[in-house]
Coordinates of C-alpha atoms and ligand atoms in Angstrom, one line a residue:
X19 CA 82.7 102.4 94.1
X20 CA 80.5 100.3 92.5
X21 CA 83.1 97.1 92.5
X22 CA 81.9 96.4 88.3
X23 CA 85.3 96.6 86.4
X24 CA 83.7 97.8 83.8
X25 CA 82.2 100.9 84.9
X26 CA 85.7 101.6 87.4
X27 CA 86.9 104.6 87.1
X28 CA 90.4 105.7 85.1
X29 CA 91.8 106.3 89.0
X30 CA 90.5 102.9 90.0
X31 CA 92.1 100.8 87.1
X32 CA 95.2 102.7 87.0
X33 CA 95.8 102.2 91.1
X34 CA 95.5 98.5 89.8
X35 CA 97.2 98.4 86.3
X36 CA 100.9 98.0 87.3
X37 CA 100.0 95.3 89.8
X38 CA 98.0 93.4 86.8
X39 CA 101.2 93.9 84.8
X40 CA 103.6 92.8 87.3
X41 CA 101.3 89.8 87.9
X42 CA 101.1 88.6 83.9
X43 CA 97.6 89.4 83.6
X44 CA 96.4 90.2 80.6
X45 CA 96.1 93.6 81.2
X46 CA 94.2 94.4 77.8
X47 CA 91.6 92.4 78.3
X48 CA 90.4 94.2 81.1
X49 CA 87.0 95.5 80.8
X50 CA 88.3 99.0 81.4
X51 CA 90.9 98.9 79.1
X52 CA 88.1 98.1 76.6
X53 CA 86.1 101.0 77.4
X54 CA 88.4 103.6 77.8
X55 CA 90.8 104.9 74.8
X56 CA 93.1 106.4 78.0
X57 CA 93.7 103.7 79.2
X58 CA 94.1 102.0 76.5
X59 CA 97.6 104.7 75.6
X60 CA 98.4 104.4 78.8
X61 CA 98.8 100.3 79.0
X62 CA 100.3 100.0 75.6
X63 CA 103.3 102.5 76.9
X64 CA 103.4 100.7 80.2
X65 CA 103.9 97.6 78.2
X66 CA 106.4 98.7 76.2
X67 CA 108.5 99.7 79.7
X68 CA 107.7 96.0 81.2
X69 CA 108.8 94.2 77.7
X70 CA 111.9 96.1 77.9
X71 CA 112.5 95.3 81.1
X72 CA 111.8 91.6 80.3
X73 CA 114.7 91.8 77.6
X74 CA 117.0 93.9 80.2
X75 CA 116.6 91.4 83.0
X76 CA 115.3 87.9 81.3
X77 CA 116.1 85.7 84.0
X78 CA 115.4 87.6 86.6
X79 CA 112.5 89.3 88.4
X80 CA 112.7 93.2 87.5
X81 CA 113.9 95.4 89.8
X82 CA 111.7 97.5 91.8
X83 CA 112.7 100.8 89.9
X84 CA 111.0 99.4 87.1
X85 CA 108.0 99.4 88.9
X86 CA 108.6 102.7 90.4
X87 CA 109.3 103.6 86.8
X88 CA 105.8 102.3 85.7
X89 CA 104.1 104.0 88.9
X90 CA 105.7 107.2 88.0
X91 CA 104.8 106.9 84.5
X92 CA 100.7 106.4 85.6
X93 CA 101.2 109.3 88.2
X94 CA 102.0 111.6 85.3
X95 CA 99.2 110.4 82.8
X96 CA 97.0 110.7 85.5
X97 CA 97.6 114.4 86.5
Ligands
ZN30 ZN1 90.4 104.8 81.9

């Protein structure tokens, strides 16, 4: 662990990557995200779950499954 985003490893960032959605960070302007092409796939799909849940639930915060959904979804790209 060297703690320099931009030399994390794809276990490291994704670990982090739903909490940086969830928080409204711009996710795709991590340095990661601009080194790796993975993760790159990986956030655009996990951002297509989150909008959708924005437009499911626009008023409200999103459920937890929809995290749990996103979590899932990382646990299989990262297997
Ligand atoms: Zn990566």
């Amino acid at each position: 662990m060297t703690g320099d985003p931009g030399n994390m490893s794809c276990e490291e960032f994704q670990a982090q990557l739903s909490e940086l959605i969830g928080s409204g960070e711009d996710a795709a302007a991590h340095p990661h995200v601009q080194s790796c092409e993975r993760c790159r796939a990986l956030l655009s799909d996990l951002q297509t779950i989150a909008e959708a849940a924005r437009q499911l639930f626009p008023s409200a915060e999103p459920p937890d499954e929809v995290w749990t959904q996103i979590e899932s979804a990382i646990n299989r790209e990262g297997k």
